[in-house]
CSV table of C-alpha atoms and ligand atoms in Angstrom, one decimal:
chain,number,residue,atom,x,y,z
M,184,UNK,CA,0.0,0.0,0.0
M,185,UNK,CA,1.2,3.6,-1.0
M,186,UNK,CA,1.9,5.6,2.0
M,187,UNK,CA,-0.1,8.6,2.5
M,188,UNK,CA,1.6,11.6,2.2
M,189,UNK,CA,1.9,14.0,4.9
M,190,UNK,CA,0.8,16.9,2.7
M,191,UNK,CA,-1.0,17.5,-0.3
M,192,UNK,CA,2.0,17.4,-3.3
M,193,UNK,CA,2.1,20.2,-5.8
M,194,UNK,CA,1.2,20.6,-9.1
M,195,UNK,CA,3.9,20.8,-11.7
M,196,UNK,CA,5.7,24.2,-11.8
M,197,UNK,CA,6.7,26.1,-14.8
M,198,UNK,CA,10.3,26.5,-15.0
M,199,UNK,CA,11.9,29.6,-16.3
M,200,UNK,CA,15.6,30.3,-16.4
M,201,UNK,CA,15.9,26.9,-14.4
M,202,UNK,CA,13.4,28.7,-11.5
M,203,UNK,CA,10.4,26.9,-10.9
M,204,UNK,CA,7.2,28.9,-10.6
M,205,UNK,CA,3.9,27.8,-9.2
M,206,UNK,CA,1.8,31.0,-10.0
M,207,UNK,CA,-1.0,31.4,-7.6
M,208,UNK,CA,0.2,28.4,-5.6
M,209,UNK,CA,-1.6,30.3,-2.7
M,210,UNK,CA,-4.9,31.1,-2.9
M,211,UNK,CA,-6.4,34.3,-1.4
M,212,UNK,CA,-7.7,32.6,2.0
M,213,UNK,CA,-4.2,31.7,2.2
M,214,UNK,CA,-1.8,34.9,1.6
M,215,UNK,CA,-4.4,36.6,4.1
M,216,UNK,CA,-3.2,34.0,6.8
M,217,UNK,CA,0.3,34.6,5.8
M,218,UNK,CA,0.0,38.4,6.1
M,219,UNK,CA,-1.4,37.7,9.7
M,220,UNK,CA,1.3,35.4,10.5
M,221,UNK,CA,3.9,38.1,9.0
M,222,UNK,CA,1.8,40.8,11.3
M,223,UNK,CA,3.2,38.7,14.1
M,224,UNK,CA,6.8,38.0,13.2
M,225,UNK,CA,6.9,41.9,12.6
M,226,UNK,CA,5.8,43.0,15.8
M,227,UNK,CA,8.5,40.9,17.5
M,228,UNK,CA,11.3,41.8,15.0
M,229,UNK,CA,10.4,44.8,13.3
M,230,UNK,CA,11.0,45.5,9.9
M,231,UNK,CA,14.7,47.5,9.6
M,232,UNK,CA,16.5,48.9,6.7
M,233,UNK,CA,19.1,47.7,6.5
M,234,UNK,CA,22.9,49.7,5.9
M,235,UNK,CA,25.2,48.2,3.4
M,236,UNK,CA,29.0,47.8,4.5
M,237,UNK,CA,29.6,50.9,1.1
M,238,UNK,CA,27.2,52.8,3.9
M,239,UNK,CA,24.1,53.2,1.8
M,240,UNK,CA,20.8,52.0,2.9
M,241,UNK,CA,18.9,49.5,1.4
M,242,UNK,CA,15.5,50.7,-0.1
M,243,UNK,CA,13.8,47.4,1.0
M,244,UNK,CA,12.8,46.7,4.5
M,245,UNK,CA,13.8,43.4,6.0
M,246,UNK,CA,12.9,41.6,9.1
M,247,UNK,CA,12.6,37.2,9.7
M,248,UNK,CA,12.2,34.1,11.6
M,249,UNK,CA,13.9,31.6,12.8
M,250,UNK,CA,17.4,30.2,14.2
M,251,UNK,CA,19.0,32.8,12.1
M,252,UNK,CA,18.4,36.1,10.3
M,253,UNK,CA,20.2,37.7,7.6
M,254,UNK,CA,21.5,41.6,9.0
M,255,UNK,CA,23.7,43.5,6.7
M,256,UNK,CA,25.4,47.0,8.4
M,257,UNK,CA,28.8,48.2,8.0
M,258,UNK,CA,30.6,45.5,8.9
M,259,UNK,CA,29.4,42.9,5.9
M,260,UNK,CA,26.1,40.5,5.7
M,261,UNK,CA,26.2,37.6,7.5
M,262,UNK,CA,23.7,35.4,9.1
M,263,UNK,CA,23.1,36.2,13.0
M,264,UNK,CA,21.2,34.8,16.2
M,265,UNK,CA,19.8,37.9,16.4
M,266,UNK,CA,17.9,41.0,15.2
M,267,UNK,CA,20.1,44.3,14.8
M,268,UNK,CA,17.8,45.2,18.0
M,269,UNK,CA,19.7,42.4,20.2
M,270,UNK,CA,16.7,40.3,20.5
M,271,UNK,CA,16.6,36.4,19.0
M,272,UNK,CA,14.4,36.3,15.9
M,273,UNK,CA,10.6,34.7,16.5
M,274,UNK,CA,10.0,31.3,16.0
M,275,UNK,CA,8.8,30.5,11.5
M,276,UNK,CA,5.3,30.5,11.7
M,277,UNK,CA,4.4,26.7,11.3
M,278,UNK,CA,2.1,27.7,7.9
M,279,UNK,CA,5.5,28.8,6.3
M,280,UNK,CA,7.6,25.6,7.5
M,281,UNK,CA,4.3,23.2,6.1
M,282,UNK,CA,4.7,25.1,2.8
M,283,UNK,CA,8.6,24.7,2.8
M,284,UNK,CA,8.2,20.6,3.4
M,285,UNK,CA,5.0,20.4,0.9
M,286,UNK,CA,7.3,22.3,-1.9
M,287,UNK,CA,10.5,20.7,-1.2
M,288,UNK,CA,10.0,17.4,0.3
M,289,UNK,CA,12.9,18.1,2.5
M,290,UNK,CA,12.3,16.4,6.0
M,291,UNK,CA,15.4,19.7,6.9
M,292,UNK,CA,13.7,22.7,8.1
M,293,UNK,CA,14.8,25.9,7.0
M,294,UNK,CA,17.0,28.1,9.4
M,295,UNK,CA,15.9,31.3,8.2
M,296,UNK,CA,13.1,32.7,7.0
M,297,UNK,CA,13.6,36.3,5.5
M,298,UNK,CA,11.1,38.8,5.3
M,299,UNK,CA,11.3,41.6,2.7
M,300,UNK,CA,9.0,44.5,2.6
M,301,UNK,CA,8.9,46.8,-0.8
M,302,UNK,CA,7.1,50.1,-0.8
M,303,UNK,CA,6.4,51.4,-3.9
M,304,UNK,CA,9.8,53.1,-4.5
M,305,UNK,CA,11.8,49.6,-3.2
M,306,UNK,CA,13.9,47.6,-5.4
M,307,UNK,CA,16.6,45.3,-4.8
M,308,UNK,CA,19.4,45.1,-7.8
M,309,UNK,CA,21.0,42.1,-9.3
M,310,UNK,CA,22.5,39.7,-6.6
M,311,UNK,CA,23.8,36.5,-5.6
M,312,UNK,CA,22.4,34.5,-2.5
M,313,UNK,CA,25.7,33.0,-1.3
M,314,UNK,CA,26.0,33.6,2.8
M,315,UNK,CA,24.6,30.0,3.4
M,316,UNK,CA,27.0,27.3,3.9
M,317,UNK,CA,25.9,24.8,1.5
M,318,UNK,CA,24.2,25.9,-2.2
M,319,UNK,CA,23.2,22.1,-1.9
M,320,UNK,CA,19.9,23.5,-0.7
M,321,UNK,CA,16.9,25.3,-2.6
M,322,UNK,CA,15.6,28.6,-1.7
M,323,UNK,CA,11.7,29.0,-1.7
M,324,UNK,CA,10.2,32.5,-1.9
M,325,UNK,CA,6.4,33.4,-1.7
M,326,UNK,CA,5.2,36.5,-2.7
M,327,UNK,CA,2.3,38.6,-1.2
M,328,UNK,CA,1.3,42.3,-1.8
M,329,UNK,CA,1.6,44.2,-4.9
M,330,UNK,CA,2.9,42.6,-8.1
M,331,UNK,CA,6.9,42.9,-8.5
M,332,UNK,CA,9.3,43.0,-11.7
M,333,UNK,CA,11.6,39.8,-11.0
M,334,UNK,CA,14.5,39.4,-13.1
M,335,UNK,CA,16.5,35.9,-13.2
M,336,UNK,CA,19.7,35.9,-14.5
M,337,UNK,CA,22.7,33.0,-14.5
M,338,UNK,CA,25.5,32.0,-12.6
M,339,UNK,CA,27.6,35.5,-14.2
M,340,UNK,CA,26.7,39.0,-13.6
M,341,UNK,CA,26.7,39.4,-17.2
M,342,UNK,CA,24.2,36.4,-18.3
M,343,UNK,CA,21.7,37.5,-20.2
M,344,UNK,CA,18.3,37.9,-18.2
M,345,UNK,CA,14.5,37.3,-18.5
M,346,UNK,CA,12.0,39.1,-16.5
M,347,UNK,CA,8.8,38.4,-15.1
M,348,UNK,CA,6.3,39.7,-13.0
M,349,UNK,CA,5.6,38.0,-9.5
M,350,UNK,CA,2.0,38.5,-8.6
M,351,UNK,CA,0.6,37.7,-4.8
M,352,UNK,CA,0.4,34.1,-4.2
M,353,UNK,CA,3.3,32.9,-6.8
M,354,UNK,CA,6.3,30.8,-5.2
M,355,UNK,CA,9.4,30.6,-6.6
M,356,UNK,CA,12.1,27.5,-5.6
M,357,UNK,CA,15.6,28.2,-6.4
M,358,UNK,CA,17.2,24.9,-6.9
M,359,UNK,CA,20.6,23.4,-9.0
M,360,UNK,CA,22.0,25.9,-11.1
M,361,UNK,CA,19.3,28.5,-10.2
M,362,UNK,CA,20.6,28.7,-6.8
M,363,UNK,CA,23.3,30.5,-7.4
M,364,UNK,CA,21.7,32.2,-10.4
M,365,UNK,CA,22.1,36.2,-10.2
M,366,UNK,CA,18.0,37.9,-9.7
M,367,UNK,CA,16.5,41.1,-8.2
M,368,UNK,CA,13.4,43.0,-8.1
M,369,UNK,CA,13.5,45.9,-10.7
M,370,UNK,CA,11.0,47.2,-8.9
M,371,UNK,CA,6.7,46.9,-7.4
M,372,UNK,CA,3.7,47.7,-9.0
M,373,UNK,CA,1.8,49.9,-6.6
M,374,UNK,CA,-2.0,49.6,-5.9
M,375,UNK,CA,-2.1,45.9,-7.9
M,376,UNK,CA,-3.1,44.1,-4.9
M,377,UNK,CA,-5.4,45.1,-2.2
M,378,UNK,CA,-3.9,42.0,0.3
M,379,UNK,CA,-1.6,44.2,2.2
M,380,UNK,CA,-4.1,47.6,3.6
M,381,UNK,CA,-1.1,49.7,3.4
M,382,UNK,CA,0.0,48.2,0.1
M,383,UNK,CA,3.6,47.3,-1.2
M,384,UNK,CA,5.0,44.0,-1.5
M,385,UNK,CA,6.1,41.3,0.8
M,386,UNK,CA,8.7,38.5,0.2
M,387,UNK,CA,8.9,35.6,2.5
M,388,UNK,CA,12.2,33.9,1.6
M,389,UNK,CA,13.4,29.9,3.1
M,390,UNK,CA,17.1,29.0,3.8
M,391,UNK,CA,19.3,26.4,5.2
M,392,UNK,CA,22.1,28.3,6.4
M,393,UNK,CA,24.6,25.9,7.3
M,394,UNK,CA,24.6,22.4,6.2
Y,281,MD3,C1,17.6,33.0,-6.5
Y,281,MD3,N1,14.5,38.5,-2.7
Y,281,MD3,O1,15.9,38.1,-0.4
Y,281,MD3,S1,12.8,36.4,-4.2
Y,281,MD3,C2,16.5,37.9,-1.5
Y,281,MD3,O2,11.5,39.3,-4.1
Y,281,MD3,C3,15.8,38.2,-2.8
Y,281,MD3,O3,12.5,40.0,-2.3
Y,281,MD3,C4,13.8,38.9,-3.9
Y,281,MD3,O4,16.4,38.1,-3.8
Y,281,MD3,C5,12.5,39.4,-3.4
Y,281,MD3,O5,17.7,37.6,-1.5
Y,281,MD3,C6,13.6,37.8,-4.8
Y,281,MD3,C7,13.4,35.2,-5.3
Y,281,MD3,C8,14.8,34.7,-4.9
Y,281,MD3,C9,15.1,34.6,-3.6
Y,281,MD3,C10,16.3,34.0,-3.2
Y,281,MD3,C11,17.1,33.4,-4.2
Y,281,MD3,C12,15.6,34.2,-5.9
Y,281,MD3,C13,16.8,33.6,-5.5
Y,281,MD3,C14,18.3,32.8,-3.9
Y,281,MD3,C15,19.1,32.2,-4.9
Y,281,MD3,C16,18.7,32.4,-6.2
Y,282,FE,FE1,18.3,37.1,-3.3
């Protein structure tokens, strides 16, 4: 007899640029439960902006969950035990981790889960993802909020990219060559979503930090 699986599977994603997309993976019910589980890991770590170690702030707003959180201030990014505040970060809100082990069918829980916040002016430019200690493991990302301009690239700066917008509900898993692929958020759509009463976007993105 098949065993029953823990959670319901997903459908096939669409892959694009080696990303995998579910689009609308979370229906509306849902993202509102996310926003109010995001309402709480705010108020216990609130949303900073965070200063890059060239002294410039970053136009997105970043909070999270978890063992670790990623901090960036004059001194580098790194992962750290705790907010920039000095408290530890709150506990992943057990909807996120069941979405994490539904997508990725890892029985490893994430160590971090990052929360970005976009107001209508926010972008984030082209990037890497490599503080974690082992690219062995995907990155999933959910967004919520206003639509946002994604743009996947590949494993050089200077790869040609495609772009696509991310609508509320989408989820995104970075895995195999994507991981290390180079991405960023050209920038929000404001007013396209009526989720968040304040509007902008929120990202919710999963890591395993150290192997
Ligand atoms: C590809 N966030 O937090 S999510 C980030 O929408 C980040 O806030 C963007 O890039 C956002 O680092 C994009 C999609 C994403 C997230 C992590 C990745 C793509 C990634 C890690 C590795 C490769
Ligand atoms: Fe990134």
């Amino acid at each position: 007899m098949p065993e029953v699986p823990p959670e319901p599977a997903v459908p096939a994603p669409l892959s694009q640029a080696g990303f995998l997309i579910w689009p609308g993976l979370l229906d509306p019910a849902e993202q509102a439960a996310w926003v109010d589980d995001l309402r709480g890991v705010v108020a216990a770590a609130p949303l900073v902006r965070p200063v890059t170690p060239g002294g410039r702030a970053m136009s997105v707003r970043m909070t999270g969950a978890g063992r670790l959180g990623w901090i960036a201030d004059r001194a580098g990014y790194r992962y750290a035990p705790q907010h920039p505040s000095g408290m530890a970060w709150p506990p992943v809100p057990p909807r996120i981790l069941a979405l994490w082990r539904r997508v990725t069918g890892l029985s490893r829980d994430p160590d971090c889960c990052l929360v970005n916040y976009y107001d209508p002016g926010a972008r984030m430019g082209l990037h890497q993802d490599r503080d974690e200690g082992d690219f062995g493991f995907p990155v999933l990302s959910v967004s919520l909020g206003d639509d946002g301009l994604f743009r996947m690239g590949g494993a050089r700066r200077g790869d040609r990219t495609v772009s696509r917008w991310l609508r509320s509900g989408d989820v995104v898993l970075m895995a195999g060559a994507a991981r290390l692929a180079f991405h960023g958020i050209d920038r929000i759509r404001p007013g396209s979503s009526r989720l968040l009463p304040q509007g902008g976007r929120l990202n919710v993105t999963l890591r395993v930090v150290a192997g």
